[in-house]
PDB file of C-alpha atoms in Angstrom:
ATOM      1  CA  MET A   1      -4.612 -25.664 -10.958  1.00  0.00           C
ATOM      2  CA  PHE A   2      -3.782 -22.709 -11.518  1.00  0.00           C
ATOM      3  CA  LEU A   3      -4.505 -22.201 -15.709  1.00  0.00           C
ATOM      4  CA  ALA A   4      -7.548 -23.568 -14.642  1.00  0.00           C
ATOM      5  CA  GLY A   5      -8.292 -20.234 -11.679  1.00  0.00           C
ATOM      6  CA  LEU A   6      -6.962 -17.916 -14.740  1.00  0.00           C
ATOM      7  CA  SER A   7     -10.161 -19.198 -16.726  1.00  0.00           C
ATOM      8  CA  THR A   8     -12.126 -17.902 -13.690  1.00  0.00           C
ATOM      9  CA  LEU A   9     -11.518 -14.399 -13.345  1.00  0.00           C
ATOM     10  CA  SER A  10     -14.231 -11.578 -13.920  1.00  0.00           C
ATOM     11  CA  ARG A  11     -13.527  -9.104 -16.628  1.00  0.00           C
ATOM     12  CA  GLU A  12     -12.563  -6.681 -14.519  1.00  0.00           C
ATOM     13  CA  GLU A  13      -9.988  -8.703 -12.748  1.00  0.00           C
ATOM     14  CA  LEU A  14      -8.338 -10.089 -16.577  1.00  0.00           C
ATOM     15  CA  ILE A  15      -8.267  -6.167 -16.916  1.00  0.00           C
ATOM     16  CA  LEU A  16      -6.136  -5.546 -14.132  1.00  0.00           C
ATOM     17  CA  LEU A  17      -3.836  -8.160 -14.353  1.00  0.00           C
ATOM     18  CA  LEU A  18      -3.081  -7.766 -18.442  1.00  0.00           C
ATOM     19  CA  ALA A  19      -2.816  -3.786 -17.606  1.00  0.00           C
ATOM     20  CA  GLN A  20      -0.269  -4.520 -14.903  1.00  0.00           C
ATOM     21  CA  MET A  21       1.916  -7.128 -17.042  1.00  0.00           C
ATOM     22  CA  LYS A  22       1.715  -4.726 -19.603  1.00  0.00           C
ATOM     23  CA  VAL A  23       3.036  -1.690 -17.806  1.00  0.00           C
ATOM     24  CA  MET A  24       5.643  -3.330 -15.206  1.00  0.00           C
ATOM     25  CA  ASP A  25       8.578  -3.465 -16.864  1.00  0.00           C
ATOM     26  CA  SER A  26      12.258  -2.168 -15.717  1.00  0.00           C
ATOM     27  CA  TRP A  27      11.912   0.947 -17.570  1.00  0.00           C
ATOM     28  CA  ASN A  28       8.605   2.349 -15.541  1.00  0.00           C
ATOM     29  CA  ILE A  29      10.134   1.322 -12.757  1.00  0.00           C
ATOM     30  CA  VAL A  30      13.356   3.131 -12.568  1.00  0.00           C
ATOM     31  CA  ASN A  31      11.511   5.851 -14.165  1.00  0.00           C
ATOM     32  CA  THR A  32       8.983   6.140 -10.877  1.00  0.00           C
ATOM     33  CA  GLY A  33      12.130   5.602  -8.543  1.00  0.00           C
ATOM     34  CA  ILE A  34      14.196   8.724 -10.601  1.00  0.00           C
ATOM     35  CA  GLN A  35      10.498  10.402 -10.253  1.00  0.00           C
ATOM     36  CA  ARG A  36       9.897   9.778  -6.878  1.00  0.00           C
ATOM     37  CA  THR A  37      13.629  11.257  -6.063  1.00  0.00           C
ATOM     38  CA  ALA A  38      13.296  13.962  -7.802  1.00  0.00           C
ATOM     39  CA  HIS A  39      10.080  14.560  -6.175  1.00  0.00           C
ATOM     40  CA  ILE A  40      11.553  14.433  -2.703  1.00  0.00           C
ATOM     41  CA  VAL A  41      14.520  16.649  -3.276  1.00  0.00           C
ATOM     42  CA  LYS A  42      12.266  19.354  -4.653  1.00  0.00           C
ATOM     43  CA  ARG A  43       9.724  18.970  -1.879  1.00  0.00           C
ATOM     44  CA  ARG A  44      12.688  19.252   0.664  1.00  0.00           C
ATOM     45  CA  ALA A  45      14.718  21.987  -0.968  1.00  0.00           C
ATOM     46  CA  PHE A  46      11.219  24.295  -0.820  1.00  0.00           C
ATOM     47  CA  GLU A  47      10.559  23.563   2.721  1.00  0.00           C
ATOM     48  CA  ALA A  48      13.874  24.885   3.675  1.00  0.00           C
ATOM     49  CA  VAL A  49      13.077  28.165   1.567  1.00  0.00           C
ATOM     50  CA  GLN A  50      10.046  28.386   3.243  1.00  0.00           C
ATOM     51  CA  LEU A  51      11.960  27.958   6.581  1.00  0.00           C
ATOM     52  CA  ALA A  52      14.701  30.499   5.630  1.00  0.00           C
ATOM     53  CA  ALA A  53      11.698  32.957   4.850  1.00  0.00           C
ATOM     54  CA  GLU A  54      10.341  32.402   8.221  1.00  0.00           C
ATOM     55  CA  ARG A  55      13.105  32.934  10.371  1.00  0.00           C
ATOM     56  CA  PHE A  56      13.904  35.706   8.666  1.00  0.00           C
ATOM     57  CA  ARG A  57      10.159  37.265   8.426  1.00  0.00           C
ATOM     58  CA  LYS A  58       9.540  37.574   5.023  1.00  0.00           C
ATOM     59  CA  PRO A  59       6.110  36.240   4.880  1.00  0.00           C
ATOM     60  CA  GLU A  60       5.354  37.179   1.490  1.00  0.00           C
ATOM     61  CA  ILE A  61       8.076  35.566   0.195  1.00  0.00           C
ATOM     62  CA  GLY A  62       6.699  32.256   1.648  1.00  0.00           C
ATOM     63  CA  ALA A  63       4.083  32.894  -0.089  1.00  0.00           C
ATOM     64  CA  LYS A  64       5.092  32.777  -3.314  1.00  0.00           C
ATOM     65  CA  ILE A  65       7.269  29.989  -2.587  1.00  0.00           C
ATOM     66  CA  GLU A  66       4.494  27.991  -1.243  1.00  0.00           C
ATOM     67  CA  GLU A  67       2.466  29.145  -4.649  1.00  0.00           C
ATOM     68  CA  PHE A  68       5.034  28.016  -6.934  1.00  0.00           C
ATOM     69  CA  ASN A  69       5.444  24.345  -5.590  1.00  0.00           C
ATOM     70  CA  ALA A  70       2.193  24.044  -6.074  1.00  0.00           C
ATOM     71  CA  LYS A  71       2.196  25.301  -9.878  1.00  0.00           C
ATOM     72  CA  THR A  72       4.907  22.584 -10.501  1.00  0.00           C
ATOM     73  CA  GLU A  73       3.577  19.668  -8.320  1.00  0.00           C
ATOM     74  CA  TRP A  74       3.734  16.350 -10.699  1.00  0.00           C
ATOM     75  CA  ASN A  75       2.624  12.686 -10.385  1.00  0.00           C
ATOM     76  CA  PHE A  76       5.730  10.737 -10.556  1.00  0.00           C
ATOM     77  CA  ASP A  77       4.097   7.903  -9.690  1.00  0.00           C
ATOM     78  CA  VAL A  78       4.963   7.010 -13.455  1.00  0.00           C
ATOM     79  CA  VAL A  79       3.711   3.122 -12.805  1.00  0.00           C
ATOM     80  CA  SER A  80       0.294   4.032 -11.411  1.00  0.00           C
ATOM     81  CA  HIS A  81      -0.415   6.611 -13.824  1.00  0.00           C
ATOM     82  CA  LYS A  82       0.466   4.126 -17.021  1.00  0.00           C
ATOM     83  CA  ILE A  83      -1.363   1.661 -15.842  1.00  0.00           C
ATOM     84  CA  GLU A  84      -4.811   3.305 -15.140  1.00  0.00           C
ATOM     85  CA  GLN A  85      -3.976   4.688 -18.240  1.00  0.00           C
ATOM     86  CA  GLU A  86      -3.593   0.798 -19.929  1.00  0.00           C
ATOM     87  CA  ILE A  87      -7.029  -0.376 -17.888  1.00  0.00           C
ATOM     88  CA  LYS A  88      -8.502   2.721 -19.912  1.00  0.00           C
ATOM     89  CA  THR A  89      -7.371   1.243 -23.120  1.00  0.00           C
ATOM     90  CA  LEU A  90      -8.499  -2.343 -22.050  1.00  0.00           C
ATOM     91  CA  SER A  91     -11.609  -1.766 -21.048  1.00  0.00           C
ATOM     92  CA  GLN A  92     -12.161  -1.008 -25.007  1.00  0.00           C
ATOM     93  CA  LEU A  93     -11.769  -4.259 -25.302  1.00  0.00           C
ATOM     94  CA  SER A  94     -14.302  -7.663 -25.532  1.00  0.00           C
ATOM     95  CA  THR A  95     -13.667 -10.321 -23.304  1.00  0.00           C
ATOM     96  CA  LEU A  96     -12.877 -12.658 -25.508  1.00  0.00           C
ATOM     97  CA  GLU A  97     -10.064 -10.284 -26.802  1.00  0.00           C
ATOM     98  CA  LEU A  98      -8.903  -9.817 -23.098  1.00  0.00           C
ATOM     99  CA  GLN A  99      -8.676 -14.011 -23.125  1.00  0.00           C
ATOM    100  CA  VAL A 100      -6.620 -14.514 -26.061  1.00  0.00           C
ATOM    101  CA  ARG A 101      -4.675 -11.180 -24.955  1.00  0.00           C
ATOM    102  CA  LEU A 102      -4.274 -13.267 -21.225  1.00  0.00           C
ATOM    103  CA  ARG A 103      -2.908 -16.785 -23.659  1.00  0.00           C
ATOM    104  CA  MET A 104      -0.095 -14.400 -26.024  1.00  0.00           C
ATOM    105  CA  ASN A 105       0.882 -13.142 -22.347  1.00  0.00           C
ATOM    106  CA  LEU A 106       1.012 -16.395 -20.909  1.00  0.00           C
ATOM    107  CA  VAL A 107       2.505 -17.892 -24.231  1.00  0.00           C
ATOM    108  CA  GLU A 108       5.649 -15.162 -24.185  1.00  0.00           C
ATOM    109  CA  LEU A 109       6.051 -15.867 -20.348  1.00  0.00           C
ATOM    110  CA  ALA A 110       6.643 -19.580 -20.743  1.00  0.00           C
ATOM    111  CA  LYS A 111       9.000 -18.803 -24.214  1.00  0.00           C
ATOM    112  CA  VAL A 112       6.374 -21.784 -25.679  1.00  0.00           C
ATOM    113  CA  ASP A 113       4.975 -22.395 -29.477  1.00  0.00           C
ATOM    114  CA  ARG A 114       1.800 -20.345 -29.293  1.00  0.00           C
ATOM    115  CA  THR A 115      -0.021 -23.298 -30.791  1.00  0.00           C
ATOM    116  CA  VAL A 116       1.450 -25.825 -27.817  1.00  0.00           C
ATOM    117  CA  LYS A 117      -2.242 -26.929 -25.549  1.00  0.00           C
ATOM    118  CA  ASP A 118      -2.938 -25.363 -22.059  1.00  0.00           C
ATOM    119  CA  VAL A 119      -1.545 -28.231 -21.067  1.00  0.00           C
ATOM    120  CA  ALA A 120       2.157 -27.556 -21.837  1.00  0.00           C
ATOM    121  CA  LEU A 121       1.830 -23.884 -21.159  1.00  0.00           C
ATOM    122  CA  ALA A 122       0.446 -24.216 -17.849  1.00  0.00           C
ATOM    123  CA  ASN A 123       3.329 -26.791 -17.223  1.00  0.00           C
ATOM    124  CA  ALA A 124       6.108 -24.558 -18.770  1.00  0.00           C
ATOM    125  CA  ILE A 125       4.959 -21.334 -16.295  1.00  0.00           C
ATOM    126  CA  VAL A 126       5.317 -23.227 -13.505  1.00  0.00           C
ATOM    127  CA  HIS A 127       8.788 -24.934 -14.314  1.00  0.00           C
ATOM    128  CA  ARG A 128       9.607 -20.995 -14.647  1.00  0.00           C
ATOM    129  CA  ALA A 129       9.016 -20.222 -11.126  1.00  0.00           C
ATOM    130  CA  ALA A 130      10.121 -23.414  -9.626  1.00  0.00           C
ATOM    131  CA  LYS A 131      13.242 -22.313 -11.333  1.00  0.00           C
ATOM    132  CA  THR A 132      12.782 -19.133  -9.885  1.00  0.00           C
ATOM    133  CA  LEU A 133      12.778 -20.688  -6.559  1.00  0.00           C
ATOM    134  CA  LYS A 134      15.256 -22.815  -6.705  1.00  0.00           C
ATOM    135  CA  ILE A 135      12.858 -25.633  -6.559  1.00  0.00           C
ATOM    136  CA  ASP A 136      14.681 -29.212  -8.663  1.00  0.00           C
ATOM    137  CA  VAL A 137      11.538 -29.456 -10.964  1.00  0.00           C
ATOM    138  CA  ARG A 138      13.722 -33.390 -11.664  1.00  0.00           C
ATOM    139  CA  LEU A 139      12.414 -34.210  -8.110  1.00  0.00           C
ATOM    140  CA  TYR A 140       8.642 -34.588  -9.037  1.00  0.00           C
ATOM    141  CA  LEU A 141       7.299 -37.041 -10.879  1.00  0.00           C
ATOM    142  CA  ASP A 142       3.354 -35.444 -11.440  1.00  0.00           C
ATOM    143  CA  ALA A 143       2.965 -31.648 -11.868  1.00  0.00           C
ATOM    144  CA  GLY A 144       0.474 -31.276  -9.966  1.00  0.00           C
ATOM    145  CA  SER A 145       2.336 -32.200  -6.642  1.00  0.00           C
ATOM    146  CA  LEU A 146       5.342 -29.318  -8.228  1.00  0.00           C
ATOM    147  CA  GLU A 147       2.257 -27.223  -8.697  1.00  0.00           C
ATOM    148  CA  GLU A 148       1.425 -27.600  -4.627  1.00  0.00           C
ATOM    149  CA  ASP A 149       5.028 -27.095  -4.071  1.00  0.00           C
ATOM    150  CA  VAL A 150       5.880 -24.050  -6.231  1.00  0.00           C
ATOM    151  CA  ALA A 151       2.608 -22.158  -4.469  1.00  0.00           C
ATOM    152  CA  THR A 152       3.366 -23.229  -1.045  1.00  0.00           C
ATOM    153  CA  ALA A 153       7.145 -21.831  -1.751  1.00  0.00           C
ATOM    154  CA  ILE A 154       5.895 -18.435  -2.465  1.00  0.00           C
ATOM    155  CA  VAL A 155       3.325 -18.013   0.373  1.00  0.00           C
ATOM    156  CA  THR A 156       6.662 -18.688   2.785  1.00  0.00           C
ATOM    157  CA  GLY A 157       9.028 -16.452   0.699  1.00  0.00           C
ATOM    158  CA  MET A 158       6.039 -14.083   1.234  1.00  0.00           C
ATOM    159  CA  ILE A 159       5.500 -14.620   4.554  1.00  0.00           C
ATOM    160  CA  THR A 160       9.338 -14.297   5.427  1.00  0.00           C
ATOM    161  CA  GLU A 161       9.865 -10.925   3.555  1.00  0.00           C
ATOM    162  CA  LEU A 162       6.333  -9.206   5.167  1.00  0.00           C
ATOM    163  CA  LYS A 163       8.171 -10.614   8.706  1.00  0.00           C
ATOM    164  CA  LYS A 164      11.617  -9.304   7.693  1.00  0.00           C
ATOM    165  CA  LYS A 165       9.960  -5.881   6.462  1.00  0.00           C
ATOM    166  CA  LEU A 166       7.772  -5.169  10.015  1.00  0.00           C
ATOM    167  CA  ALA A 167      10.756  -6.621  12.345  1.00  0.00           C
ATOM    168  CA  SER A 168      12.655  -3.405  10.008  1.00  0.00           C
ATOM    169  CA  LEU A 169      10.533  -0.667  10.736  1.00  0.00           C
ATOM    170  CA  SER A 170      11.026   2.365  13.560  1.00  0.00           C
ATOM    171  CA  PRO A 171       8.795   2.740  15.790  1.00  0.00           C
ATOM    172  CA  GLU A 172       7.351   6.044  13.532  1.00  0.00           C
ATOM    173  CA  GLU A 173       7.377   3.816  10.426  1.00  0.00           C
ATOM    174  CA  ARG A 174       5.675   0.780  12.814  1.00  0.00           C
ATOM    175  CA  GLN A 175       2.874   3.205  13.735  1.00  0.00           C
ATOM    176  CA  LYS A 176       1.954   4.615  10.141  1.00  0.00           C
ATOM    177  CA  PHE A 177       1.941   0.644   8.391  1.00  0.00           C
ATOM    178  CA  GLU A 178      -0.246   0.073  11.653  1.00  0.00           C
ATOM    179  CA  ASP A 179      -2.260   3.310  10.008  1.00  0.00           C
ATOM    180  CA  LEU A 180      -2.051   1.818   6.505  1.00  0.00           C
ATOM    181  CA  LEU A 181      -2.845  -2.246   7.655  1.00  0.00           C
ATOM    182  CA  ARG A 182      -5.836  -0.759   9.113  1.00  0.00           C
ATOM    183  CA  GLN A 183      -7.605   1.639   5.866  1.00  0.00           C
ATOM    184  CA  GLU A 184      -6.772  -1.626   4.126  1.00  0.00           C
ATOM    185  CA  VAL A 185      -9.036  -3.690   6.422  1.00  0.00           C
ATOM    186  CA  ALA A 186     -11.645  -0.775   6.662  1.00  0.00           C
ATOM    187  CA  ARG A 187     -11.050  -1.242   2.700  1.00  0.00           C
ATOM    188  CA  LEU A 188     -12.738  -4.297   2.548  1.00  0.00           C
ATOM    189  CA  THR A 189     -16.063  -5.773   3.107  1.00  0.00           C
ATOM    190  CA  GLU A 190     -18.159  -7.229   5.441  1.00  0.00           C
ATOM    191  CA  SER A 191     -18.065 -10.795   3.616  1.00  0.00           C
ATOM    192  CA  ASP A 192     -13.868 -10.444   2.186  1.00  0.00           C
ATOM    193  CA  ARG A 193     -12.945  -9.591   6.505  1.00  0.00           C
ATOM    194  CA  GLU A 194     -15.328 -13.003   7.677  1.00  0.00           C
ATOM    195  CA  ALA A 195     -12.969 -15.071   5.083  1.00  0.00           C
ATOM    196  CA  LEU A 196     -10.055 -13.098   6.140  1.00  0.00           C
ATOM    197  CA  ARG A 197     -10.929 -13.897  10.074  1.00  0.00           C
ATOM    198  CA  ARG A 198     -11.573 -17.423   9.153  1.00  0.00           C
ATOM    199  CA  ALA A 199      -8.826 -18.370   7.121  1.00  0.00           C
ATOM    200  CA  LEU A 200      -6.756 -16.916  10.048  1.00  0.00           C
ATOM    201  CA  GLY A 201      -8.611 -18.235  12.945  1.00  0.00           C
ATOM    202  CA  LEU A 202      -8.735 -14.827  14.735  1.00  0.00           C
ATOM    203  CA  ASP A 203     -11.573 -13.814  17.491  1.00  0.00           C
ATOM    204  CA  SER A 204     -12.105 -10.627  15.675  1.00  0.00           C
ATOM    205  CA  LEU A 205     -10.381  -8.858  12.715  1.00  0.00           C
ATOM    206  CA  THR A 206      -8.600  -5.492  13.568  1.00  0.00           C
ATOM    207  CA  ALA A 207      -5.245  -4.052  12.383  1.00  0.00           C
ATOM    208  CA  THR A 208      -3.768  -5.031  15.631  1.00  0.00           C
ATOM    209  CA  THR A 209      -5.022  -8.506  15.020  1.00  0.00           C
ATOM    210  CA  LEU A 210      -3.620  -9.096  11.986  1.00  0.00           C
ATOM    211  CA  LEU A 211      -0.139  -7.570  12.761  1.00  0.00           C
ATOM    212  CA  THR A 212       0.082  -9.602  15.554  1.00  0.00           C
ATOM    213  CA  PHE A 213      -0.688 -12.931  13.741  1.00  0.00           C
ATOM    214  CA  LEU A 214       2.312 -11.979  12.263  1.00  0.00           C
ATOM    215  CA  LYS A 215       4.324 -11.357  14.210  1.00  0.00           C
ATOM    216  CA  THR A 216       3.873 -13.820  16.948  1.00  0.00           C
ATOM    217  CA  THR A 217       3.257 -17.124  13.735  1.00  0.00           C
ATOM    218  CA  SER A 218       6.182 -18.209  12.406  1.00  0.00           C
ATOM    219  CA  THR A 219       6.606 -18.674   9.136  1.00  0.00           C
ATOM    220  CA  VAL A 220       6.204 -22.858   9.066  1.00  0.00           C
ATOM    221  CA  VAL A 221       3.721 -22.351  10.222  1.00  0.00           C
ATOM    222  CA  ALA A 222       1.534 -19.666   9.209  1.00  0.00           C
ATOM    223  CA  THR A 223       2.483 -21.218   5.798  1.00  0.00           C
ATOM    224  CA  GLN A 224       0.538 -24.416   6.755  1.00  0.00           C
ATOM    225  CA  LEU A 225      -2.393 -22.195   7.688  1.00  0.00           C
ATOM    226  CA  LEU A 226      -3.275 -20.700   4.842  1.00  0.00           C
ATOM    227  CA  ILE A 227      -2.303 -22.898   2.039  1.00  0.00           C
ATOM    228  CA  SER A 228      -5.013 -25.492   3.809  1.00  0.00           C
ATOM    229  CA  SER A 229      -7.159 -23.363   3.889  1.00  0.00           C
ATOM    230  CA  PHE A 230      -5.838 -21.852   0.026  1.00  0.00           C
ATOM    231  CA  SER A 231      -9.304 -19.925  -0.068  1.00  0.00           C
ATOM    232  CA  PHE A 232      -9.822 -16.576  -1.127  1.00  0.00           C
ATOM    233  CA  GLY A 233      -9.458 -15.774   2.803  1.00  0.00           C
ATOM    234  CA  ALA A 234      -5.728 -16.640   3.249  1.00  0.00           C
ATOM    235  CA  TYR A 235      -5.243 -14.501  -0.571  1.00  0.00           C
ATOM    236  CA  LEU A 236      -6.448 -11.579   1.505  1.00  0.00           C
ATOM    237  CA  PHE A 237      -4.145 -11.647   4.052  1.00  0.00           C
ATOM    238  CA  LEU A 238      -1.474 -11.302   1.415  1.00  0.00           C
ATOM    239  CA  THR A 239      -2.777  -8.906  -0.224  1.00  0.00           C
ATOM    240  CA  THR A 240      -3.825  -6.682   2.566  1.00  0.00           C
ATOM    241  CA  PHE A 241      -0.462  -7.260   4.144  1.00  0.00           C
ATOM    242  CA  ILE A 242       1.600  -6.290   1.071  1.00  0.00           C
ATOM    243  CA  ARG A 243      -0.568  -3.728  -0.478  1.00  0.00           C
ATOM    244  CA  ALA A 244       0.285  -2.002   3.115  1.00  0.00           C
ATOM    245  CA  THR A 245       3.842  -2.267   2.769  1.00  0.00           C
ATOM    246  CA  SER A 246       3.911  -1.127  -1.197  1.00  0.00           C
ATOM    247  CA  LEU A 247       2.030   2.573   0.372  1.00  0.00           C
ATOM    248  CA  LEU A 248       4.702   2.715   2.993  1.00  0.00           C
ATOM    249  CA  LEU A 249       7.125   2.614   0.436  1.00  0.00           C
ATOM    250  CA  GLY A 250       5.652   5.461  -1.290  1.00  0.00           C
ATOM    251  CA  ILE A 251       3.670   4.289  -4.251  1.00  0.00           C
ATOM    252  CA  THR A 252       0.217   3.855  -4.447  1.00  0.00           C
ATOM    253  CA  PHE A 253      -2.137   2.157  -7.231  1.00  0.00           C
ATOM    254  CA  SER A 254      -5.837   2.887  -7.479  1.00  0.00           C
ATOM    255  CA  PHE A 255      -7.206  -0.195  -9.186  1.00  0.00           C
ATOM    256  CA  GLY A 256      -7.851  -3.078  -6.925  1.00  0.00           C
ATOM    257  CA  THR A 257      -5.577  -5.375  -5.393  1.00  0.00           C
ATOM    258  CA  TYR A 258      -3.860  -8.196  -7.457  1.00  0.00           C
ATOM    259  CA  MET A 259      -0.503  -6.063  -8.787  1.00  0.00           C
ATOM    260  CA  ALA A 260      -0.234  -5.360  -4.438  1.00  0.00           C
ATOM    261  CA  ALA A 261      -0.923  -8.627  -3.381  1.00  0.00           C
ATOM    262  CA  THR A 262       2.249 -10.327  -5.275  1.00  0.00           C
ATOM    263  CA  SER A 263       5.832 -10.060  -3.964  1.00  0.00           C
ATOM    264  CA  THR A 264       6.787  -8.317  -7.680  1.00  0.00           C
ATOM    265  CA  LEU A 265       6.445  -4.795  -6.161  1.00  0.00           C
ATOM    266  CA  ALA A 266       8.733  -5.490  -2.919  1.00  0.00           C
ATOM    267  CA  PHE A 267      10.928  -6.320  -5.361  1.00  0.00           C
ATOM    268  CA  LEU A 268      10.743  -4.005  -7.377  1.00  0.00           C
ATOM    269  CA  LEU A 269      11.314  -1.446  -4.761  1.00  0.00           C
ATOM    270  CA  SER A 270      13.949  -3.084  -2.842  1.00  0.00           C
ATOM    271  CA  ALA A 271      17.294  -1.768  -2.418  1.00  0.00           C
ATOM    272  CA  PRO A 272      18.614  -4.412  -4.793  1.00  0.00           C
ATOM    273  CA  PHE A 273      17.152  -3.646  -7.531  1.00  0.00           C
ATOM    274  CA  PHE A 274      18.097  -0.206  -7.291  1.00  0.00           C
ATOM    275  CA  LEU A 275      21.654  -1.097  -6.929  1.00  0.00           C
ATOM    276  CA  ILE A 276      21.126  -3.641 -10.074  1.00  0.00           C
ATOM    277  CA  MET A 277      19.852  -0.844 -12.166  1.00  0.00           C
ATOM    278  CA  ALA A 278      22.411   1.952 -10.724  1.00  0.00           C
ATOM    279  CA  GLY A 279      25.042   0.476 -13.407  1.00  0.00           C
ATOM    280  CA  VAL A 280      22.934   0.118 -16.189  1.00  0.00           C
ATOM    281  CA  SER A 281      25.334   0.082 -19.509  1.00  0.00           C
ATOM    282  CA  GLY A 282      23.653  -0.035 -22.982  1.00  0.00           C
ATOM    283  CA  GLY A 283      20.424  -2.090 -21.795  1.00  0.00           C
ATOM    284  CA  ALA A 284      22.505  -5.368 -20.790  1.00  0.00           C
ATOM    285  CA  LEU A 285      21.097  -4.364 -17.046  1.00  0.00           C
ATOM    286  CA  LEU A 286      17.637  -3.431 -18.427  1.00  0.00           C
ATOM    287  CA  ARG A 287      16.643  -6.506 -19.533  1.00  0.00           C
ATOM    288  CA  LYS A 288      17.792  -8.502 -17.022  1.00  0.00           C
ATOM    289  CA  ALA A 289      15.387  -6.661 -14.786  1.00  0.00           C
ATOM    290  CA  ASP A 290      12.735  -7.665 -17.311  1.00  0.00           C
ATOM    291  CA  THR A 291      13.304 -11.030 -17.028  1.00  0.00           C
ATOM    292  CA  ARG A 292      13.373 -11.072 -12.941  1.00  0.00           C
ATOM    293  CA  ILE A 293      10.264  -9.127 -13.535  1.00  0.00           C
ATOM    294  CA  ASP A 294       8.625 -11.796 -15.371  1.00  0.00           C
ATOM    295  CA  ASP A 295       9.704 -14.575 -12.940  1.00  0.00           C
ATOM    296  CA  GLU A 296       8.239 -13.152 -10.204  1.00  0.00           C
ATOM    297  CA  PHE A 297       5.085 -12.772 -12.968  1.00  0.00           C
ATOM    298  CA  ALA A 298       5.233 -16.317 -13.779  1.00  0.00           C
ATOM    299  CA  LYS A 299       4.538 -16.602  -9.455  1.00  0.00           C
ATOM    300  CA  VAL A 300       1.689 -13.744  -9.493  1.00  0.00           C
ATOM    301  CA  LEU A 301       0.169 -16.263 -12.300  1.00  0.00           C
ATOM    302  CA  VAL A 302       0.716 -19.497  -9.669  1.00  0.00           C
ATOM    303  CA  LEU A 303      -0.509 -17.765  -6.763  1.00  0.00           C
ATOM    304  CA  VAL A 304      -3.816 -15.565  -8.393  1.00  0.00           C
ATOM    305  CA  GLY A 305      -4.822 -18.529 -10.235  1.00  0.00           C
ATOM    306  CA  ARG A 306      -4.920 -21.432  -7.350  1.00  0.00           C
ATOM    307  CA  SER A 307      -5.755 -18.103  -5.119  1.00  0.00           C
ATOM    308  CA  LYS A 308      -8.930 -17.822  -7.245  1.00  0.00           C
ATOM    309  CA  ILE A 309      -9.962 -22.009  -8.479  1.00  0.00           C
ATOM    310  CA  SER A 310      -9.233 -21.996  -4.508  1.00  0.00           C
ATOM    311  CA  SER A 311     -12.440 -19.576  -3.940  1.00  0.00           C
ATOM    312  CA  THR A 312     -14.554 -20.517  -6.279  1.00  0.00           C
ATOM    313  CA  PRO A 313     -17.653 -22.790  -5.001  1.00  0.00           C
ATOM    314  CA  HIS A 314     -17.823 -26.122  -6.599  1.00  0.00           C
ATOM    315  CA  PRO A 315     -20.706 -27.733  -7.145  1.00  0.00           C
TER     316      PRO A 315
END
């Protein structure tokens, strides 16, 4: 089912998906983390010097420091910048060339021969996602049931992580998160907001009602609701929350919603990931991290494909 959904991606959606698959690797993520940390250190250092200048009543020094700070500013979001560049490159290709590239990426992800038929290709990707989710594929008699349970497990995991993140926020972070969520809701079109409201069964759609839904609805019930109505509205729920989470973590994406709608970003910016990367030696852990990222993309493809096919009108 998910492969059929991927075949209906619009040209813009195809470009966005290919761009993230090209750029999202361990080194680019580590580089972003390093750059972001350096940026924080730089900002705090300049703030300390400016505060000292004010304390000793040296406004001319403070002004020079502020000017120098502006001159030495840089874009620390390496991933976002490279994805934007990749989008420009991919935009020069025909739709057919983009579709060929997607299939090549799927083949590489599935670790199968490029001449394999689509059914076998899809099955290999679902199996990789299932392995990541610790689902025993031997217990399934048909591919359809396996894919459905994989999709359910993906959504369950995403909701669980969202709940954990929300519960761990300080009062100040919760307020900032609600503000970010409000901005994300405002970004949606009227039709998207209506689809999201219907999917969740809400009387009105606001940042507050979305937060209340996530906090008060059990993971099992929320998963069943989203899966049973696995439409674009259900997908928008995950998209909106995870994009707001990514913004709270300090990474911004200016290219639509597909990257933000995956669990990949949350993993890449998590403490466990950077703990692993702290001991990188000889590229071994970088390769291990790349494998983990590819595992996440197998889940991404299943989720995006199923969401896309579910939201496509049928005759």
